[in-house]
Tab-separated table of C-alpha atoms and ligand atoms in Angstrom:
chain	number	residue	atom	x	y	z
A	465	MET	CA	-16.644	-33.845	12.905
A	466	ALA	CA	-17.914	-36.498	10.641
A	467	GLU	CA	-15.871	-39.446	10.153
A	468	ARG	CA	-14.539	-38.591	6.615
A	469	ASP	CA	-13.567	-35.188	7.456
A	470	PHE	CA	-10.302	-33.447	7.776
A	471	PRO	CA	-9.779	-31.069	10.578
A	472	ASP	CA	-9.575	-27.259	10.315
A	473	GLY	CA	-6.602	-25.846	9.604
A	474	PHE	CA	-5.273	-29.090	7.867
A	475	LEU	CA	-3.022	-27.700	5.238
A	476	PHE	CA	-4.045	-29.099	1.584
A	477	GLY	CA	-1.703	-27.975	-0.748
A	478	ALA	CA	0.584	-28.653	-3.850
A	479	ALA	CA	4.501	-28.753	-4.319
A	480	THR	CA	6.957	-28.268	-6.762
A	481	SER	CA	11.152	-27.652	-6.848
A	482	ALA	CA	12.907	-24.672	-8.139
A	483	HIS	CA	14.604	-26.758	-10.980
A	484	GLN	CA	11.728	-28.263	-11.983
A	485	VAL	CA	9.672	-25.404	-12.310
A	486	ASP	CA	11.822	-22.074	-12.017
A	487	GLY	CA	13.676	-22.084	-15.846
A	488	GLY	CA	17.398	-21.331	-16.995
A	489	ASN	CA	19.381	-22.655	-13.709
A	490	ALA	CA	22.532	-23.051	-15.064
A	491	GLY	CA	24.723	-22.852	-12.410
A	492	CYS	CA	23.876	-26.139	-10.970
A	493	ASP	CA	25.106	-29.708	-11.477
A	494	TRP	CA	21.690	-31.073	-13.068
A	495	TRP	CA	21.931	-28.283	-15.772
A	496	GLU	CA	25.593	-29.757	-16.884
A	497	TRP	CA	24.322	-33.302	-16.346
A	498	GLU	CA	21.436	-32.616	-18.659
A	499	GLN	CA	23.950	-30.900	-21.174
A	500	ARG	CA	25.866	-34.524	-20.953
A	501	GLY	CA	22.561	-36.467	-22.144
A	502	GLY	CA	21.879	-37.264	-18.282
A	503	SER	CA	17.766	-36.462	-18.915
A	504	LYS	CA	15.842	-37.440	-21.768
A	505	ASP	CA	15.223	-33.446	-22.262
A	506	PRO	CA	17.012	-30.771	-20.944
A	507	SER	CA	15.273	-28.459	-18.197
A	508	GLY	CA	15.636	-24.989	-20.317
A	509	ASP	CA	13.202	-22.828	-19.361
A	510	ALA	CA	11.169	-25.120	-17.577
A	511	CYS	CA	7.822	-23.528	-16.497
A	512	ASP	CA	9.166	-20.085	-16.015
A	513	HIS	CA	8.037	-20.135	-13.032
A	514	TYR	CA	11.039	-17.831	-11.380
A	515	HIS	CA	8.901	-15.207	-13.493
A	516	ARG	CA	5.218	-16.422	-13.339
A	517	TYR	CA	5.377	-17.351	-9.748
A	518	PRO	CA	2.741	-14.700	-9.035
A	519	GLU	CA	0.152	-16.081	-11.409
A	520	ASP	CA	1.124	-19.667	-10.438
A	521	ILE	CA	0.462	-18.757	-6.638
A	522	ALA	CA	-2.774	-16.836	-7.082
A	523	LEU	CA	-4.098	-19.842	-9.405
A	524	LEU	CA	-3.257	-22.206	-6.420
A	525	ARG	CA	-5.023	-20.073	-3.801
A	526	ASP	CA	-7.941	-19.437	-6.322
A	527	LEU	CA	-8.215	-23.328	-6.533
A	528	GLY	CA	-8.943	-23.410	-3.005
A	529	LEU	CA	-5.456	-24.710	-1.732
A	530	LYS	CA	-4.216	-23.435	1.412
A	531	SER	CA	-0.281	-24.276	0.968
A	532	TYR	CA	2.554	-24.450	-1.462
A	533	ARG	CA	5.911	-26.190	-1.084
A	534	PHE	CA	8.705	-24.639	-2.949
A	535	SER	CA	12.466	-24.879	-2.900
A	536	VAL	CA	14.876	-22.139	-3.148
A	537	GLU	CA	17.706	-22.592	-5.228
A	538	TRP	CA	21.443	-22.756	-3.602
A	539	ALA	CA	22.753	-22.670	-7.229
A	540	ARG	CA	21.223	-19.357	-7.722
A	541	ILE	CA	21.706	-17.802	-4.184
A	542	GLU	CA	25.380	-18.814	-3.781
A	543	PRO	CA	26.783	-18.716	-7.575
A	544	GLU	CA	30.553	-18.692	-6.057
A	545	GLU	CA	31.754	-20.050	-3.083
A	546	GLY	CA	30.983	-17.662	-0.225
A	547	ARG	CA	29.383	-15.118	-2.557
A	548	PHE	CA	25.750	-14.589	-1.495
A	549	ASP	CA	23.360	-13.061	-4.167
A	550	PRO	CA	20.881	-10.612	-2.964
A	551	ALA	CA	18.592	-10.910	-5.797
A	552	PRO	CA	17.706	-14.357	-5.660
A	553	LEU	CA	17.650	-14.083	-1.747
A	554	ASP	CA	14.908	-11.356	-2.326
A	555	HIS	CA	12.996	-13.361	-5.244
A	556	TYR	CA	12.261	-16.384	-2.934
A	557	ARG	CA	11.566	-13.948	-0.063
A	558	ALA	CA	9.331	-12.480	-2.287
A	559	MET	CA	7.696	-15.639	-2.972
A	560	VAL	CA	6.935	-16.299	0.804
A	561	ASP	CA	5.418	-12.834	0.836
A	562	VAL	CA	3.093	-13.359	-2.153
A	563	CYS	CA	2.202	-16.651	-0.577
A	564	ARG	CA	1.486	-14.943	3.058
A	565	GLU	CA	-0.442	-11.914	1.131
A	566	VAL	CA	-3.111	-14.383	-0.543
A	567	GLY	CA	-3.496	-16.254	2.463
A	568	VAL	CA	-1.463	-19.565	1.485
A	569	GLU	CA	0.834	-21.138	3.644
A	570	PRO	CA	4.157	-21.402	2.541
A	571	VAL	CA	6.614	-24.662	3.242
A	572	VAL	CA	10.073	-24.209	2.055
A	573	THR	CA	12.574	-26.803	1.009
A	574	LEU	CA	16.513	-25.769	0.906
A	575	TYR	CA	17.605	-28.395	-0.648
A	576	HIS	CA	15.931	-30.483	-3.340
A	577	PHE	CA	18.479	-32.542	-5.580
A	578	THR	CA	20.524	-29.708	-7.290
A	579	LEU	CA	23.891	-28.341	-6.192
A	580	PRO	CA	26.206	-25.636	-7.232
A	581	THR	CA	28.603	-26.723	-9.848
A	582	TRP	CA	31.617	-25.120	-7.657
A	583	LEU	CA	30.453	-27.545	-5.062
A	584	SER	CA	29.738	-30.432	-7.383
A	585	ARG	CA	32.953	-30.153	-9.242
A	586	ARG	CA	34.650	-30.720	-5.758
A	587	GLY	CA	32.523	-33.633	-5.040
A	588	GLY	CA	29.424	-32.275	-4.118
A	589	VAL	CA	27.749	-34.180	-0.958
A	590	LEU	CA	31.115	-35.906	-0.680
A	591	ALA	CA	33.555	-32.947	-0.801
A	592	PRO	CA	35.100	-31.865	2.433
A	593	SER	CA	33.236	-29.805	4.784
A	594	SER	CA	30.112	-30.021	2.388
A	595	ALA	CA	28.028	-30.073	5.491
A	596	GLN	CA	29.682	-26.905	6.901
A	597	LEU	CA	28.837	-25.224	3.436
A	598	PHE	CA	25.333	-26.682	3.337
A	599	ALA	CA	24.797	-24.987	7.183
A	600	ARG	CA	26.288	-21.482	6.245
A	601	TYR	CA	24.013	-21.463	2.972
A	602	CYS	CA	20.934	-22.521	5.023
A	603	ARG	CA	22.129	-19.390	7.575
A	604	GLU	CA	21.907	-16.914	5.008
A	605	VAL	CA	18.363	-18.500	3.722
A	606	ALA	CA	17.034	-18.133	7.283
A	607	ARG	CA	18.548	-14.463	7.759
A	608	SER	CA	16.504	-13.439	4.747
A	609	LEU	CA	12.865	-15.608	5.703
A	610	LYS	CA	13.383	-14.948	9.326
A	611	GLY	CA	10.056	-14.342	10.881
A	612	ARG	CA	8.008	-15.277	7.621
A	613	VAL	CA	8.034	-19.107	7.582
A	614	ARG	CA	6.945	-22.059	9.772
A	615	TRP	CA	7.454	-25.324	8.175
A	616	VAL	CA	11.082	-25.830	6.530
A	617	LEU	CA	12.541	-28.705	5.397
A	618	THR	CA	16.353	-28.942	5.176
A	619	ILE	CA	16.463	-31.809	2.495
A	620	ASN	CA	14.306	-33.403	0.062
A	621	GLU	CA	14.690	-37.335	-0.167
A	622	PRO	CA	18.070	-37.937	0.932
A	623	MET	CA	18.088	-41.718	0.494
A	624	ILE	CA	16.402	-41.501	-3.241
A	625	LEU	CA	19.823	-38.916	-3.841
A	626	VAL	CA	21.962	-41.714	-2.660
A	627	LEU	CA	20.288	-44.122	-4.344
A	628	MET	CA	19.769	-42.881	-7.720
A	629	GLY	CA	23.248	-40.357	-7.827
A	630	TYR	CA	25.463	-42.628	-5.958
A	631	LEU	CA	24.656	-45.918	-6.159
A	632	GLN	CA	22.664	-46.354	-9.359
A	633	GLY	CA	24.573	-43.705	-11.317
A	634	VAL	CA	21.465	-42.519	-13.255
A	635	TRP	CA	21.092	-38.950	-11.584
A	636	ALA	CA	23.953	-36.316	-10.960
A	637	PRO	CA	26.522	-37.235	-10.039
A	638	GLY	CA	26.225	-40.272	-11.776
A	639	LEU	CA	28.599	-42.455	-9.204
A	640	ARG	CA	27.875	-46.401	-9.264
A	641	SER	CA	29.255	-46.962	-5.938
A	642	PRO	CA	27.947	-48.557	-2.866
A	643	ALA	CA	31.157	-47.343	-0.539
A	644	ALA	CA	30.403	-43.675	-2.027
A	645	ALA	CA	26.495	-44.165	-1.480
A	646	VAL	CA	27.250	-45.259	2.132
A	647	ARG	CA	29.444	-41.998	2.806
A	648	ALA	CA	26.876	-39.984	0.913
A	649	ALA	CA	24.044	-41.294	3.053
A	650	HIS	CA	26.245	-40.511	6.560
A	651	ARG	CA	27.124	-36.912	5.211
A	652	LEU	CA	23.704	-35.828	4.360
A	653	VAL	CA	22.548	-37.031	8.125
A	654	ALA	CA	25.237	-34.456	8.852
A	655	TRP	CA	23.900	-31.581	6.507
A	656	HIS	CA	20.970	-32.069	8.674
A	657	ARG	CA	22.622	-31.798	11.642
A	658	GLU	CA	24.699	-28.969	10.848
A	659	ALA	CA	21.692	-26.964	8.916
A	660	ALA	CA	19.340	-27.223	12.127
A	661	ALA	CA	21.705	-25.999	14.381
A	662	ALA	CA	22.805	-22.827	11.996
A	663	ILE	CA	19.010	-22.280	11.272
A	664	ARG	CA	17.960	-22.354	15.127
A	665	GLN	CA	20.099	-19.839	15.783
A	666	VAL	CA	18.899	-17.405	13.443
A	667	ASP	CA	15.287	-18.226	13.844
A	668	PRO	CA	13.952	-20.398	16.503
A	669	GLY	CA	10.486	-20.066	15.040
A	670	MET	CA	11.376	-22.275	12.126
A	671	GLN	CA	9.734	-25.708	12.484
A	672	LEU	CA	12.534	-28.198	10.872
A	673	GLY	CA	11.747	-31.168	8.952
A	674	ILE	CA	13.014	-33.682	6.247
A	675	ALA	CA	10.936	-34.690	3.131
A	676	LYS	CA	11.686	-38.172	3.706
A	677	HIS	CA	10.634	-40.792	0.719
A	678	TRP	CA	8.869	-43.866	1.715
A	679	ILE	CA	8.277	-47.228	-0.287
A	680	ASP	CA	5.889	-49.556	0.908
A	681	PHE	CA	8.266	-52.612	0.214
A	682	GLN	CA	6.438	-55.975	0.128
A	683	PRO	CA	7.536	-59.720	-0.435
A	684	LEU	CA	6.500	-60.659	-4.234
A	685	ASP	CA	5.724	-63.890	-2.449
A	686	VAL	CA	4.560	-63.910	0.896
A	687	THR	CA	5.538	-67.569	1.629
A	688	ASN	CA	9.021	-67.295	0.330
A	689	GLY	CA	11.385	-66.218	3.164
A	690	LEU	CA	14.298	-64.288	1.165
A	691	HIS	CA	11.938	-61.998	-0.529
A	692	ARG	CA	10.242	-61.217	3.301
A	693	ALA	CA	13.840	-60.500	4.317
A	694	GLY	CA	14.111	-58.608	1.432
A	695	SER	CA	11.300	-55.996	2.089
A	696	ALA	CA	12.316	-56.116	5.840
A	697	LEU	CA	15.940	-55.199	5.194
A	698	GLN	CA	15.209	-52.552	2.332
A	699	HIS	CA	12.521	-51.189	4.691
A	700	ARG	CA	15.041	-50.566	7.762
A	701	LEU	CA	17.691	-48.959	5.389
A	702	PHE	CA	15.520	-47.294	2.921
A	703	ASN	CA	12.701	-46.041	5.169
A	704	ARG	CA	13.899	-45.927	8.520
A	705	TRP	CA	17.653	-45.454	8.690
A	706	TYR	CA	17.947	-42.216	7.655
A	707	LEU	CA	14.917	-40.995	10.255
A	708	ASP	CA	16.339	-43.131	12.949
A	709	GLN	CA	19.505	-40.440	12.705
A	710	VAL	CA	17.948	-37.297	12.271
A	711	LYS	CA	14.244	-37.930	14.488
A	712	SER	CA	15.813	-36.092	17.591
A	713	LEU	CA	16.698	-32.546	15.478
A	714	CYS	CA	13.424	-32.426	13.559
A	715	ASP	CA	10.112	-30.869	14.764
A	716	PHE	CA	8.053	-32.670	12.341
A	717	ILE	CA	8.531	-35.443	9.175
A	718	GLY	CA	7.620	-35.249	6.015
A	719	ILE	CA	6.406	-38.119	4.049
A	720	ASN	CA	7.033	-38.218	0.199
A	721	TYR	CA	4.893	-41.171	-0.662
A	722	TYR	CA	4.144	-42.884	-4.322
A	723	ALA	CA	4.311	-46.486	-4.381
A	724	ARG	CA	4.668	-50.173	-3.632
A	725	GLN	CA	7.926	-51.888	-4.327
A	726	TYR	CA	7.915	-56.023	-4.364
A	727	THR	CA	11.052	-57.648	-3.425
A	728	THR	CA	12.720	-60.631	-4.296
A	729	GLY	CA	15.803	-60.726	-2.510
A	730	LEU	CA	17.814	-58.981	0.034
A	731	VAL	CA	18.892	-56.090	-2.473
A	732	HIS	CA	16.493	-57.022	-5.397
A	733	GLN	CA	13.293	-55.744	-6.360
A	734	VAL	CA	10.938	-56.557	-9.228
A	735	PRO	CA	11.419	-54.123	-12.015
A	736	LEU	CA	8.952	-51.463	-11.869
A	737	ALA	CA	5.681	-51.875	-13.856
A	738	ASN	CA	6.373	-55.730	-13.968
A	739	ALA	CA	4.588	-56.651	-10.774
A	740	GLY	CA	1.025	-56.547	-12.294
A	741	ASP	CA	-0.565	-54.086	-10.266
A	742	PRO	CA	-1.995	-50.896	-11.431
A	743	HIS	CA	0.533	-48.612	-11.994
A	744	THR	CA	1.507	-45.056	-13.273
A	745	ASP	CA	3.168	-43.684	-16.455
A	746	MET	CA	6.431	-43.930	-14.284
A	747	GLY	CA	5.879	-47.318	-13.914
A	748	TRP	CA	5.040	-47.101	-9.911
A	749	SER	CA	2.509	-49.739	-8.603
A	750	ILE	CA	-0.603	-47.932	-7.198
A	751	ALA	CA	-1.062	-48.830	-3.105
A	752	ALA	CA	-2.968	-46.237	-1.341
A	753	GLU	CA	-3.070	-48.480	1.601
A	754	GLY	CA	0.903	-48.119	1.885
A	755	LEU	CA	0.455	-44.349	2.806
A	756	GLN	CA	-1.411	-45.307	5.786
A	757	ALA	CA	0.967	-47.685	6.760
A	758	ALA	CA	3.837	-45.181	6.318
A	759	LEU	CA	1.850	-42.265	8.059
A	760	GLU	CA	1.323	-44.687	11.105
A	761	GLU	CA	4.630	-46.139	11.414
A	762	ALA	CA	6.248	-42.725	11.209
A	763	ALA	CA	3.828	-41.654	13.855
A	764	THR	CA	5.945	-43.534	16.195
A	765	TYR	CA	8.884	-40.917	16.085
A	766	GLY	CA	6.608	-39.092	18.170
A	767	LEU	CA	6.543	-35.972	15.886
A	768	PRO	CA	3.718	-33.951	13.594
A	769	LEU	CA	4.109	-35.324	10.251
A	770	MET	CA	2.910	-33.843	6.682
A	771	VAL	CA	2.415	-35.565	3.373
A	772	THR	CA	5.119	-33.349	1.457
A	773	GLU	CA	4.697	-35.034	-1.498
A	774	ASN	CA	2.178	-37.400	-3.093
A	775	GLY	CA	1.019	-37.748	-6.764
A	776	ILE	CA	0.544	-39.582	-10.073
A	777	ALA	CA	1.983	-39.313	-13.616
A	778	CYS	CA	-0.596	-40.246	-16.042
A	779	GLU	CA	-2.520	-39.006	-19.132
A	780	ASP	CA	-6.100	-39.640	-17.927
A	781	ASP	CA	-6.917	-37.165	-15.390
A	782	ARG	CA	-9.524	-39.448	-14.012
A	783	GLU	CA	-6.802	-41.568	-12.851
A	784	ARG	CA	-5.571	-38.575	-10.972
A	785	ILE	CA	-8.669	-37.954	-9.233
A	786	ARG	CA	-8.929	-41.877	-8.052
A	787	TYR	CA	-5.375	-41.630	-6.915
A	788	ILE	CA	-5.736	-38.682	-4.741
A	789	ASP	CA	-9.352	-39.594	-3.065
A	790	SER	CA	-7.806	-42.877	-2.392
A	791	HIS	CA	-4.366	-41.505	-0.902
A	792	LEU	CA	-6.664	-39.264	1.073
A	793	ALA	CA	-8.515	-41.709	2.528
A	794	SER	CA	-5.531	-43.513	3.715
A	795	VAL	CA	-4.429	-40.296	5.211
A	796	LEU	CA	-7.748	-40.249	7.127
A	797	ALA	CA	-7.629	-43.596	8.455
A	798	ALA	CA	-3.975	-42.896	9.870
A	799	MET	CA	-5.250	-40.095	11.385
A	800	ALA	CA	-8.244	-41.907	12.842
A	801	HIS	CA	-5.354	-44.345	14.315
A	802	GLY	CA	-3.610	-41.354	15.622
A	803	ALA	CA	-1.190	-40.190	13.400
A	804	ASP	CA	-0.940	-36.139	13.795
A	805	VAL	CA	-0.736	-35.217	9.932
A	806	GLN	CA	-0.771	-31.889	9.520
A	807	GLY	CA	-1.056	-31.287	5.700
A	808	TYR	CA	-0.944	-32.686	2.316
A	809	GLN	CA	0.881	-31.487	-0.440
A	810	TYR	CA	-0.002	-32.973	-3.960
A	811	TRP	CA	3.030	-33.344	-5.911
A	812	SER	CA	3.034	-31.431	-8.556
A	813	LEU	CA	1.193	-28.148	-9.110
A	814	LEU	CA	2.600	-27.583	-12.741
A	815	ASP	CA	3.219	-30.394	-15.274
A	816	ASN	CA	7.544	-30.121	-14.869
A	817	PHE	CA	10.969	-31.264	-15.514
A	818	GLU	CA	10.749	-34.840	-14.357
A	819	TRP	CA	14.994	-35.117	-13.904
A	820	ALA	CA	15.977	-37.693	-16.373
A	821	GLU	CA	12.567	-38.729	-17.632
A	822	GLY	CA	12.679	-34.981	-18.888
A	823	TYR	CA	8.992	-33.391	-19.657
A	824	ARG	CA	7.067	-36.707	-20.620
A	825	PRO	CA	5.358	-37.776	-17.027
A	826	LYS	CA	2.597	-35.476	-16.176
A	827	PHE	CA	2.314	-34.878	-12.850
A	828	GLY	CA	0.865	-31.680	-12.760
A	829	LEU	CA	-2.957	-30.670	-11.044
A	830	VAL	CA	-2.405	-27.745	-13.663
A	831	ALA	CA	-0.863	-28.576	-17.530
A	832	VAL	CA	1.676	-26.506	-19.192
A	833	ASP	CA	2.437	-25.932	-22.543
A	834	ARG	CA	5.717	-26.261	-23.310
A	835	THR	CA	5.499	-23.693	-26.052
A	836	THR	CA	3.461	-21.124	-24.604
A	837	GLN	CA	3.598	-21.727	-21.098
A	838	LEU	CA	-0.069	-21.219	-21.008
A	839	ARG	CA	-1.353	-22.865	-18.178
A	840	THR	CA	-4.259	-25.034	-18.275
A	841	VAL	CA	-6.519	-26.379	-14.980
A	842	ARG	CA	-7.033	-29.701	-14.779
A	843	GLU	CA	-10.227	-31.240	-13.205
A	844	SER	CA	-8.428	-32.873	-10.632
A	845	ALA	CA	-6.991	-29.403	-9.296
A	846	ARG	CA	-10.803	-28.147	-8.826
A	847	HIS	CA	-11.549	-31.735	-7.401
A	848	LEU	CA	-8.523	-31.240	-4.480
A	849	GLY	CA	-9.556	-27.476	-4.272
A	850	GLU	CA	-13.247	-28.441	-3.558
A	851	ILE	CA	-11.801	-30.798	-0.899
A	852	ALA	CA	-9.645	-28.247	0.561
A	853	ARG	CA	-12.678	-25.709	0.753
A	854	SER	CA	-14.965	-28.333	2.456
A	855	GLY	CA	-12.511	-30.098	4.449
A	856	ARG	CA	-14.604	-33.054	3.527
A	857	LEU	CA	-13.543	-36.333	1.367
A	858	VAL	CA	-16.598	-37.394	-0.569
L	2347	FCB	C1	10.059	-37.344	-6.042
L	2347	FCB	C2	10.917	-35.829	-5.929
L	2347	FCB	C3	10.231	-34.952	-6.851
L	2347	FCB	C4	9.482	-35.461	-7.977
L	2347	FCB	C5	8.271	-36.443	-7.667
L	2347	FCB	C6	7.844	-37.403	-8.793
L	2347	FCB	O1	11.270	-38.222	-5.838
L	2347	FCB	O2	11.008	-35.286	-4.855
L	2347	FCB	O3	11.311	-34.003	-6.954
L	2347	FCB	O4	10.521	-35.731	-9.101
L	2347	FCB	O5	9.350	-37.608	-7.109
């Protein structure tokens, strides 16, 4: 194996989440949040992926990609407390089956930021017994997908949800309360614990993980003790704390990595895009070496890893190609230092609904016309597909 080769079986793929692509997800908290102006655009029919998934998965396969990370939507599956709707369960099982038929490995997320409204009205994550309710929902999904899926992520980015939804109040449920944020973080640990126990009873073959957002915190001024203390503290709290709680209940760790953030105080950061670094259309500083550091540090948990998200919002697709190449080089470097990385899921397969930012940021390997739903494959998609086919980063 030449130095720049990925091992056989490495899962090169792309990721989406249900609310961001499915369309018409009217039974969830985000839908209400959007109607109240919480996003620059309402999600509406999104990419109509709920109906177009067979073509989208075929497209991913034709590009040469080997895996597809997507999420199942709790709000559709359990539209009223305790009533599980067989139609959406069948729908997501059919998605898994389509993946298998075309030779694409499914990576399934059970909770990607959206809650059924019946639960959000009772306090969402903070509602009494929300962990048991989540576990019951996970058990139903596990029964439906039993024997069909190997890679399962219980929760996407618990600490981003805590930060955006409970501390900064810019996402649903819109709370700005340090006390609520601390409670939500602890509660999301219980969610994973209860869900893992429920799923393992149904299907011990499912490998369970968390998709953990990881930020490369760096002091703005390395000679400033406060800046340094800030990056150390934020790293501990944001990157490590949650994983420390759940590591013994995981079979693998998913890392979602996008950017670097500069710290100027214990809880302070330089506003996005103000650090002078090259940055994306989201204002996120590009720092590929941060992914290597993240993977090497996450490897100390002693578990297999997967890059479950990594990507760039940009108008110029050449930037996306550069971003992919530099970050894949980082993955290879981490692997050369012993990190057991099993795959890389680019965010995202499609241009989609980017939460509070609406449809402006373009993360997709594939462009989606908002009026016609026409898919247009970008050069970066072919580029990543070629790397996936050859296993080689040129
Ligand atoms: C991550 C989310 C994902 C997407 C990307 C850009 O934090 O998991 O849904 O919005 O950012």
